[in-house]
Short mmCIF file of C-alpha atoms and ligand atoms in Angstrom, two decimals:
data_model
loop_
_atom_site.label_atom_id
_atom_site.label_comp_id
_atom_site.label_asym_id
_atom_site.label_seq_id
_atom_site.Cartn_x
_atom_site.Cartn_y
_atom_site.Cartn_z
CA MET A 1 -75.16 -1.38 -17.37
CA LYS A 2 -72.22 -3.50 -18.48
CA VAL A 3 -68.97 -2.85 -16.63
CA LEU A 4 -65.67 -4.35 -17.75
CA ILE A 5 -63.00 -4.70 -15.09
CA LEU A 6 -59.35 -4.60 -16.12
CA ALA A 7 -57.35 -5.05 -12.93
CA GLY A 8 -53.93 -4.98 -14.60
CA ASP A 9 -50.62 -5.19 -12.76
CA GLY A 10 -48.90 -4.35 -9.48
CA ILE A 11 -51.38 -2.94 -6.97
CA GLY A 12 -54.10 -3.03 -9.69
CA PRO A 13 -55.89 -6.19 -8.46
CA GLU A 14 -55.80 -5.00 -4.81
CA ILE A 15 -57.25 -1.53 -5.42
CA VAL A 16 -59.76 -2.70 -8.03
CA GLY A 17 -60.90 -5.43 -5.60
CA GLN A 18 -61.94 -2.76 -3.10
CA ALA A 19 -63.55 -0.57 -5.77
CA GLU A 20 -65.53 -3.55 -7.03
CA LYS A 21 -66.98 -4.06 -3.54
CA VAL A 22 -68.20 -0.46 -3.64
CA LEU A 23 -69.71 -1.03 -7.10
CA ASP A 24 -71.52 -4.17 -5.85
CA PHE A 25 -72.76 -2.37 -2.77
CA VAL A 26 -74.31 0.61 -4.57
CA ALA A 27 -75.74 -1.68 -7.27
CA LYS A 28 -77.61 -3.69 -4.61
CA LYS A 29 -78.64 -0.63 -2.63
CA HIS A 30 -80.15 1.08 -5.67
CA ALA A 31 -81.42 -2.15 -7.28
CA LEU A 32 -79.35 -1.53 -10.42
CA ASN A 33 -78.85 -4.18 -13.03
CA ILE A 34 -75.06 -4.08 -13.40
CA SER A 35 -73.26 -6.96 -15.07
CA VAL A 36 -69.53 -7.27 -14.50
CA ASP A 37 -67.08 -8.90 -16.87
CA ARG A 38 -63.30 -9.16 -16.61
CA ALA A 39 -60.40 -9.16 -19.07
CA LEU A 40 -56.63 -8.85 -19.26
CA ILE A 41 -54.58 -5.75 -20.02
CA GLY A 42 -50.96 -4.74 -19.53
CA GLY A 43 -48.22 -6.99 -18.18
CA ILE A 44 -50.54 -9.76 -17.05
CA ALA A 45 -51.95 -9.88 -20.60
CA VAL A 46 -48.39 -10.09 -22.00
CA ASP A 47 -47.67 -12.98 -19.61
CA GLU A 48 -50.78 -14.90 -20.57
CA THR A 49 -51.28 -14.05 -24.26
CA GLY A 50 -48.06 -12.39 -25.48
CA HIS A 51 -49.88 -9.08 -26.12
CA PRO A 52 -50.71 -6.14 -23.77
CA PHE A 53 -54.15 -5.59 -25.35
CA PRO A 54 -55.49 -8.95 -26.60
CA ALA A 55 -58.31 -9.10 -29.17
CA GLU A 56 -60.64 -10.62 -26.57
CA THR A 57 -60.14 -7.58 -24.32
CA LEU A 58 -60.94 -5.23 -27.21
CA GLU A 59 -64.15 -7.17 -27.93
CA LYS A 60 -65.25 -7.00 -24.29
CA ALA A 61 -64.28 -3.31 -24.04
CA LYS A 62 -66.40 -2.50 -27.10
CA ALA A 63 -69.36 -4.34 -25.59
CA ALA A 64 -69.10 -2.57 -22.21
CA ASP A 65 -70.81 0.68 -21.18
CA ALA A 66 -67.98 1.56 -18.83
CA ILE A 67 -64.55 0.18 -17.96
CA LEU A 68 -62.78 0.23 -14.62
CA LEU A 69 -59.02 -0.09 -14.89
CA GLY A 70 -56.46 -0.58 -12.10
CA SER A 71 -52.98 0.10 -13.44
CA VAL A 72 -50.45 -1.44 -15.77
CA GLY A 73 -46.69 -1.91 -15.89
CA GLY A 74 -43.80 -2.91 -13.72
CA PRO A 75 -40.04 -3.45 -13.78
CA LYS A 76 -40.47 -7.02 -15.00
CA TYR A 77 -41.59 -5.65 -18.38
CA ASP A 78 -39.09 -2.81 -18.79
CA LEU A 79 -36.84 -4.72 -21.17
CA LEU A 80 -39.60 -5.83 -23.55
CA PRO A 81 -39.71 -4.31 -27.07
CA ARG A 82 -41.69 -1.05 -27.02
CA ASN A 83 -44.64 -2.44 -29.06
CA ILE A 84 -45.51 -5.10 -26.48
CA ARG A 85 -44.87 -3.12 -23.28
CA PRO A 86 -47.82 -2.98 -20.85
CA GLU A 87 -48.33 0.77 -21.41
CA GLN A 88 -49.13 0.04 -25.08
CA GLY A 89 -52.29 -1.66 -23.81
CA LEU A 90 -53.42 1.65 -22.31
CA LEU A 91 -52.66 3.69 -25.43
CA ALA A 92 -54.41 1.07 -27.58
CA ILE A 93 -57.63 0.99 -25.54
CA ARG A 94 -57.89 4.81 -25.55
CA LYS A 95 -57.36 4.91 -29.32
CA GLU A 96 -59.56 1.94 -30.22
CA LEU A 97 -62.49 3.27 -28.19
CA ASN A 98 -61.95 6.88 -29.33
CA LEU A 99 -61.77 8.15 -25.76
CA PHE A 100 -61.05 11.76 -26.69
CA ALA A 101 -62.11 13.50 -23.47
CA ASN A 102 -59.94 13.08 -20.41
CA LEU A 103 -61.41 14.41 -17.18
CA ARG A 104 -59.02 14.79 -14.28
CA PRO A 105 -60.22 16.31 -11.06
CA ALA A 106 -57.61 17.72 -8.68
CA GLN A 107 -59.32 17.87 -5.35
CA VAL A 108 -57.88 18.50 -1.92
CA PHE A 109 -59.84 16.92 0.89
CA LYS A 110 -59.64 19.27 3.83
CA GLU A 111 -58.15 16.61 6.11
CA LEU A 112 -55.25 16.17 3.68
CA SER A 113 -54.38 19.77 2.78
CA HIS A 114 -51.13 19.50 4.80
CA ALA A 115 -49.85 16.94 2.23
CA SER A 116 -49.61 19.57 -0.51
CA SER A 117 -46.31 21.24 -1.34
CA LEU A 118 -48.18 24.56 -1.22
CA LYS A 119 -49.35 26.30 1.95
CA ASP A 120 -52.55 24.97 3.52
CA GLU A 121 -54.51 28.18 2.89
CA LEU A 122 -53.70 28.11 -0.84
CA VAL A 123 -55.02 24.58 -1.36
CA ALA A 124 -57.56 23.79 1.40
CA GLY A 125 -60.84 23.11 -0.41
CA LEU A 126 -59.18 23.10 -3.85
CA ASP A 127 -61.45 21.48 -6.43
CA ILE A 128 -60.41 21.81 -10.09
CA MET A 129 -61.51 19.74 -13.05
CA ILE A 130 -59.14 19.57 -15.99
CA VAL A 131 -60.75 18.56 -19.28
CA ARG A 132 -57.97 17.50 -21.65
CA GLU A 133 -58.36 16.57 -25.32
CA LEU A 134 -56.75 13.15 -25.62
CA THR A 135 -56.65 11.98 -29.23
CA GLY A 136 -55.34 14.96 -31.25
CA ASP A 137 -52.69 17.71 -31.16
CA ILE A 138 -48.92 17.46 -31.66
CA TYR A 139 -48.88 13.84 -30.39
CA PHE A 140 -50.70 12.62 -33.49
CA GLY A 141 -50.18 15.35 -36.12
CA GLN A 142 -48.44 14.62 -39.45
CA PRO A 143 -45.79 15.18 -40.68
CA ARG A 144 -43.52 14.09 -37.88
CA GLY A 145 -40.08 12.56 -37.71
CA ILE A 146 -36.34 13.08 -37.55
CA GLU A 147 -34.51 13.61 -40.85
CA GLU A 148 -31.35 14.98 -42.38
CA ARG A 149 -31.63 18.57 -43.64
CA ASN A 150 -28.71 20.75 -44.73
CA GLY A 151 -26.20 18.35 -43.24
CA GLU A 152 -27.74 18.01 -39.78
CA ARG A 153 -30.59 16.08 -38.13
CA VAL A 154 -33.87 17.92 -37.69
CA GLY A 155 -36.73 16.72 -35.50
CA PHE A 156 -40.27 17.92 -36.17
CA ASN A 157 -43.89 17.40 -35.11
CA THR A 158 -47.11 19.06 -36.19
CA MET A 159 -49.58 20.71 -33.85
CA ILE A 160 -52.94 20.27 -35.55
CA TYR A 161 -56.56 20.60 -34.45
CA SER A 162 -59.65 20.56 -36.62
CA GLU A 163 -62.68 22.64 -35.81
CA SER A 164 -64.76 19.52 -35.12
CA GLU A 165 -62.16 18.14 -32.68
CA ILE A 166 -62.13 21.41 -30.75
CA ARG A 167 -65.91 21.71 -30.80
CA ARG A 168 -66.58 18.24 -29.33
CA ILE A 169 -64.11 18.63 -26.43
CA ALA A 170 -65.43 22.16 -25.77
CA HIS A 171 -68.95 20.73 -25.35
CA VAL A 172 -67.64 18.20 -22.80
CA ALA A 173 -65.94 21.00 -20.86
CA PHE A 174 -68.97 23.32 -20.88
CA GLN A 175 -71.21 20.47 -19.74
CA ALA A 176 -68.75 19.57 -16.97
CA ALA A 177 -68.80 23.24 -15.88
CA GLN A 178 -72.62 23.20 -15.86
CA LYS A 179 -72.48 20.31 -13.35
CA ARG A 180 -70.04 22.27 -11.16
CA ASN A 181 -69.51 26.00 -10.47
CA LYS A 182 -70.23 27.13 -14.04
CA ARG A 183 -66.84 28.67 -14.73
CA LEU A 184 -64.65 27.50 -17.60
CA CYS A 185 -61.11 28.65 -18.35
CA SER A 186 -59.82 27.64 -21.78
CA ILE A 187 -56.05 27.36 -22.18
CA ASP A 188 -54.15 28.18 -25.39
CA LYS A 189 -51.07 29.89 -26.79
CA MET A 190 -52.87 32.01 -29.36
CA ASN A 191 -50.22 34.73 -29.30
CA VAL A 192 -47.79 32.46 -31.20
CA LEU A 193 -49.58 29.29 -32.37
CA GLU A 194 -52.24 29.45 -35.11
CA ALA A 195 -53.65 26.04 -34.14
CA THR A 196 -54.51 27.48 -30.75
CA GLN A 197 -55.92 30.71 -32.25
CA LEU A 198 -58.47 28.41 -33.89
CA TRP A 199 -58.89 26.70 -30.50
CA ARG A 200 -59.81 30.03 -28.89
CA ASP A 201 -62.13 31.04 -31.74
CA VAL A 202 -64.07 27.74 -31.71
CA VAL A 203 -64.35 27.57 -27.91
CA THR A 204 -65.73 31.13 -27.97
CA GLU A 205 -68.30 30.11 -30.60
CA VAL A 206 -69.40 27.08 -28.57
CA ALA A 207 -69.81 29.33 -25.50
CA ALA A 208 -72.89 30.88 -27.13
CA GLU A 209 -74.72 27.58 -26.48
CA TYR A 210 -73.92 27.73 -22.75
CA PRO A 211 -74.96 31.20 -21.56
CA ASP A 212 -75.01 29.96 -17.93
CA VAL A 213 -71.24 29.21 -18.02
CA GLU A 214 -68.70 32.02 -17.63
CA LEU A 215 -65.86 31.54 -20.16
CA THR A 216 -62.36 32.99 -19.74
CA HIS A 217 -59.15 32.35 -21.69
CA LEU A 218 -55.59 32.08 -20.43
CA LEU A 219 -52.26 31.59 -22.18
CA VAL A 220 -50.69 28.31 -21.12
CA ASP A 221 -47.59 29.86 -19.52
CA ASN A 222 -49.77 32.11 -17.39
CA ALA A 223 -52.02 29.13 -16.53
CA ALA A 224 -49.01 27.15 -15.26
CA MET A 225 -48.05 30.12 -13.09
CA GLN A 226 -51.59 30.74 -11.79
CA LEU A 227 -51.92 27.07 -10.81
CA VAL A 228 -49.15 27.42 -8.24
CA ARG A 229 -49.91 31.06 -7.34
CA ALA A 230 -53.66 30.87 -6.66
CA PRO A 231 -55.10 27.52 -7.79
CA LYS A 232 -58.49 28.03 -6.16
CA GLN A 233 -59.43 30.62 -8.83
CA PHE A 234 -60.15 27.73 -11.25
CA ASP A 235 -63.28 25.60 -11.63
CA VAL A 236 -63.01 23.75 -14.99
CA MET A 237 -59.90 24.13 -17.19
CA LEU A 238 -60.12 23.11 -20.86
CA THR A 239 -56.91 22.21 -22.66
CA GLY A 240 -55.50 20.53 -25.75
CA ASN A 241 -53.54 17.33 -25.46
CA ILE A 242 -49.98 18.53 -24.81
CA PHE A 243 -50.82 21.50 -22.56
CA GLY A 244 -53.21 19.25 -20.62
CA ASP A 245 -50.58 16.57 -20.19
CA ILE A 246 -48.38 19.02 -18.33
CA LEU A 247 -51.02 21.11 -16.52
CA SER A 248 -52.99 18.08 -15.26
CA ASP A 249 -49.86 16.62 -13.67
CA GLU A 250 -49.05 20.01 -12.14
CA ALA A 251 -52.59 20.32 -10.76
CA SER A 252 -52.69 16.80 -9.37
CA MET A 253 -49.40 17.29 -7.56
CA LEU A 254 -50.88 20.34 -5.80
CA THR A 255 -53.02 17.88 -3.86
CA GLY A 256 -49.99 15.96 -2.59
CA SER A 257 -51.91 12.68 -2.63
CA ILE A 258 -51.37 10.59 -5.73
CA GLY A 259 -53.40 7.74 -4.20
CA MET A 260 -56.53 9.93 -4.01
CA LEU A 261 -57.07 11.08 -7.61
CA PRO A 262 -59.45 9.41 -10.09
CA SER A 263 -59.85 10.07 -13.81
CA ALA A 264 -62.25 9.44 -16.67
CA SER A 265 -61.67 9.17 -20.41
CA LEU A 266 -64.90 9.47 -22.40
CA ASP A 267 -66.08 8.93 -25.97
CA GLU A 268 -68.82 10.86 -27.77
CA ASN A 269 -71.58 8.84 -26.08
CA ASN A 270 -70.12 9.16 -22.58
CA LYS A 271 -68.90 5.60 -22.57
CA GLY A 272 -65.87 5.83 -20.34
CA LEU A 273 -62.68 4.31 -19.07
CA TYR A 274 -62.21 5.08 -15.38
CA GLU A 275 -58.88 4.71 -13.61
CA PRO A 276 -56.77 6.18 -10.82
CA ILE A 277 -54.11 8.59 -12.09
CA HIS A 278 -51.30 6.70 -10.35
CA GLY A 279 -49.35 3.75 -11.72
CA SER A 280 -48.97 0.16 -10.61
CA ALA A 281 -46.74 1.03 -7.62
CA PRO A 282 -44.62 -2.14 -7.85
CA ASP A 283 -42.73 -1.09 -4.71
CA ILE A 284 -45.82 -1.75 -2.55
CA ALA A 285 -47.69 -4.38 -4.61
CA GLY A 286 -49.03 -7.42 -2.75
CA LYS A 287 -48.52 -5.88 0.69
CA ASP A 288 -52.07 -4.68 1.36
CA ILE A 289 -50.88 -1.11 1.93
CA ALA A 290 -51.98 0.61 -1.32
CA ASN A 291 -54.56 3.37 -1.13
CA PRO A 292 -57.75 2.22 -2.93
CA LEU A 293 -59.52 5.61 -2.68
CA ALA A 294 -58.52 6.90 -6.15
CA THR A 295 -60.02 3.75 -7.68
CA ILE A 296 -63.13 3.96 -5.50
CA LEU A 297 -63.53 7.62 -6.56
CA SER A 298 -63.14 6.44 -10.18
CA VAL A 299 -66.27 4.32 -9.64
CA GLY A 300 -67.95 7.53 -8.44
CA MET A 301 -66.96 9.26 -11.70
CA MET A 302 -68.37 6.27 -13.63
CA PHE A 303 -71.78 6.88 -12.09
CA ARG A 304 -71.54 10.63 -12.71
CA TYR A 305 -70.41 10.59 -16.34
CA SER A 306 -71.38 7.25 -17.93
CA PHE A 307 -74.49 6.32 -15.92
CA ASN A 308 -75.77 9.84 -15.26
CA ARG A 309 -76.33 9.09 -11.57
CA ASN A 310 -74.99 12.13 -9.73
CA ASP A 311 -76.77 10.92 -6.60
CA ILE A 312 -74.70 7.73 -6.44
CA ALA A 313 -71.50 9.59 -7.36
CA ASP A 314 -72.17 11.98 -4.47
CA GLU A 315 -72.80 9.05 -2.11
CA ILE A 316 -69.44 7.52 -2.97
CA GLU A 317 -67.58 10.83 -2.67
CA ASN A 318 -69.27 11.57 0.64
CA ALA A 319 -68.34 8.11 1.95
CA VAL A 320 -64.68 8.84 1.12
CA LYS A 321 -64.92 12.21 2.91
CA THR A 322 -66.46 10.44 5.90
CA VAL A 323 -63.65 7.90 6.26
CA LEU A 324 -61.08 10.69 6.07
CA SER A 325 -62.88 12.70 8.73
CA GLN A 326 -63.07 9.54 10.87
CA GLY A 327 -59.26 9.54 10.76
CA PHE A 328 -58.73 6.44 8.61
CA ARG A 329 -55.51 6.71 6.58
CA THR A 330 -53.51 4.43 4.34
CA LYS A 331 -49.75 4.82 4.72
CA ASP A 332 -49.33 7.26 1.80
CA ILE A 333 -51.67 9.88 3.29
CA ALA A 334 -50.90 9.41 6.98
CA THR A 335 -49.03 11.82 9.17
CA LYS A 336 -47.26 10.60 12.31
CA ASP A 337 -50.12 10.62 14.81
CA GLU A 338 -52.77 9.02 12.60
CA LYS A 339 -53.87 5.40 12.59
CA VAL A 340 -52.66 3.60 9.48
CA ILE A 341 -54.85 0.91 7.95
CA GLY A 342 -54.35 -1.32 4.92
CA CYS A 343 -55.97 -1.43 1.49
CA LYS A 344 -58.69 -3.94 2.44
CA ALA A 345 -59.51 -2.18 5.70
CA MET A 346 -59.84 1.13 3.83
CA GLY A 347 -62.27 -0.53 1.40
CA GLU A 348 -64.28 -1.86 4.35
CA ALA A 349 -64.30 1.59 6.00
CA VAL A 350 -65.80 3.08 2.82
CA LEU A 351 -68.45 0.33 2.74
CA ALA A 352 -69.30 1.03 6.38
CA ALA A 353 -69.64 4.75 5.59
CA LEU A 354 -71.90 3.96 2.62
CA ASN A 355 -73.99 1.73 4.85
CA ALA A 356 -74.37 4.28 7.64
P1 NAD B 401 -46.54 5.02 -9.54
O1 NAD B 401 -47.67 5.96 -9.61
O2 NAD B 401 -46.83 3.59 -9.75
O3 NAD B 401 -45.82 5.17 -8.12
C1 NAD B 401 -45.20 6.39 -7.68
C2 NAD B 401 -45.11 6.36 -6.14
O4 NAD B 401 -46.42 6.56 -5.60
C3 NAD B 401 -44.61 5.03 -5.58
O5 NAD B 401 -43.83 5.28 -4.43
C4 NAD B 401 -45.89 4.31 -5.18
O6 NAD B 401 -45.70 3.40 -4.11
C5 NAD B 401 -46.79 5.47 -4.78
N1 NAD B 401 -48.20 5.15 -5.06
C6 NAD B 401 -48.81 5.13 -6.27
N2 NAD B 401 -50.09 4.76 -6.14
C7 NAD B 401 -50.30 4.54 -4.83
C8 NAD B 401 -51.43 4.14 -4.07
N3 NAD B 401 -52.62 3.87 -4.62
N4 NAD B 401 -51.28 4.00 -2.72
C9 NAD B 401 -50.12 4.27 -2.14
N5 NAD B 401 -49.01 4.67 -2.79
C10 NAD B 401 -49.10 4.80 -4.14
O7 NAD B 401 -45.47 5.53 -10.60
P2 NAD B 401 -44.09 4.86 -11.08
O8 NAD B 401 -43.41 4.23 -9.91
O9 NAD B 401 -43.40 5.91 -11.85
O10 NAD B 401 -44.53 3.72 -12.10
C11 NAD B 401 -44.66 2.35 -11.77
C12 NAD B 401 -45.21 1.60 -12.97
O11 NAD B 401 -46.53 2.07 -13.26
C13 NAD B 401 -44.40 1.83 -14.26
O12 NAD B 401 -44.34 0.59 -14.94
C14 NAD B 401 -45.22 2.84 -15.04
O13 NAD B 401 -45.04 2.72 -16.43
C15 NAD B 401 -46.62 2.43 -14.65
N6 NAD B 401 -47.62 3.51 -14.78
C16 NAD B 401 -48.87 3.12 -15.14
C17 NAD B 401 -49.87 4.06 -15.20
C18 NAD B 401 -51.25 3.58 -15.54
O14 NAD B 401 -51.53 2.40 -15.46
N7 NAD B 401 -52.17 4.48 -15.89
C19 NAD B 401 -49.62 5.40 -14.89
C20 NAD B 401 -48.34 5.77 -14.47
C21 NAD B 401 -47.34 4.81 -14.41
#
């Protein structure tokens, strides 16, 4: 198993450092042959090579089985031309590796349900997985542009999905549902958009191959409403790129803990890029106060989805639950009466829980 580590900018090196300790620990414990390589991405890559996604990083990323990424960006780079901003590194790696399936869990750990903007009883125990198509839809469709028509400017984009694009992401979602509570809700806007009528038709066809998974469909506006009305009704939600962009942010904010949420972006062979959903948090970088748990949980997802080791993924998730129940909190998830520890100490607490 070849893992490439891209620590990136801001708090990236701090949080990835703790996640790497967890990776080392489980590799030794289970006698796994994991080789780790490192490369540059984002602002640090701009500083050292002039480009946010250097050719050497692409080579190493292609050779890896899985990639662990910290975060990229920061105010230092805000004035750079758009094509060499750190975020371009992220877009480039997703595109170059054809990472079309984005998996974003929104999970509320019971000790943290008070952090949500919704009432405790609505979110306690919440555990949703959003499967978002990441390389198609209106973001990439042609034609697109802004042009002069009839004496005024007109802006336009094209929502487009091919049958094969829908089919491959539907398989990912059904298989994710099989590993969970076997319920899949597919999101579309078939009442007005033909592209999403096809989406619904193809997802329904694929369902025939997964008789153990219960499939439902919801229009996107209703889905947005249901997510804040009764989010626990969902198990896996399947969406196209633009609807998923919005709904996955809505779902993650229900948890109230941006420092807790991991993500995976997978290709057709389950090679994956794993990263926390948060950014580089420049306001707290270098202070040893960042929460490393989202990155540690991203390592858990790596074992679940790229290495097919649900047992190790469960071990890591259980270790995180243990440290929360022991009362350990980084600053972002602490309430007044709890003991606040730093990034390194949180990493050590997870190692201790894994060791117990
Ligand atoms: P952010 O997620 O970096 O930070 C938002 C807030 O959450 C900040 O107050 C931050 O301190 C806090 N926070 C985030 N992660 C935390 C953690 N692990 N522990 C404790 N607190 C945490 O979002 P932003 O401030 O809008 O963006 C900062 C930079 O990150 C920008 O340059 C942006 O482009 C970049 N960004 C990168 C990614 C990525 O790498 N995938 C994603 C989003 C934003």
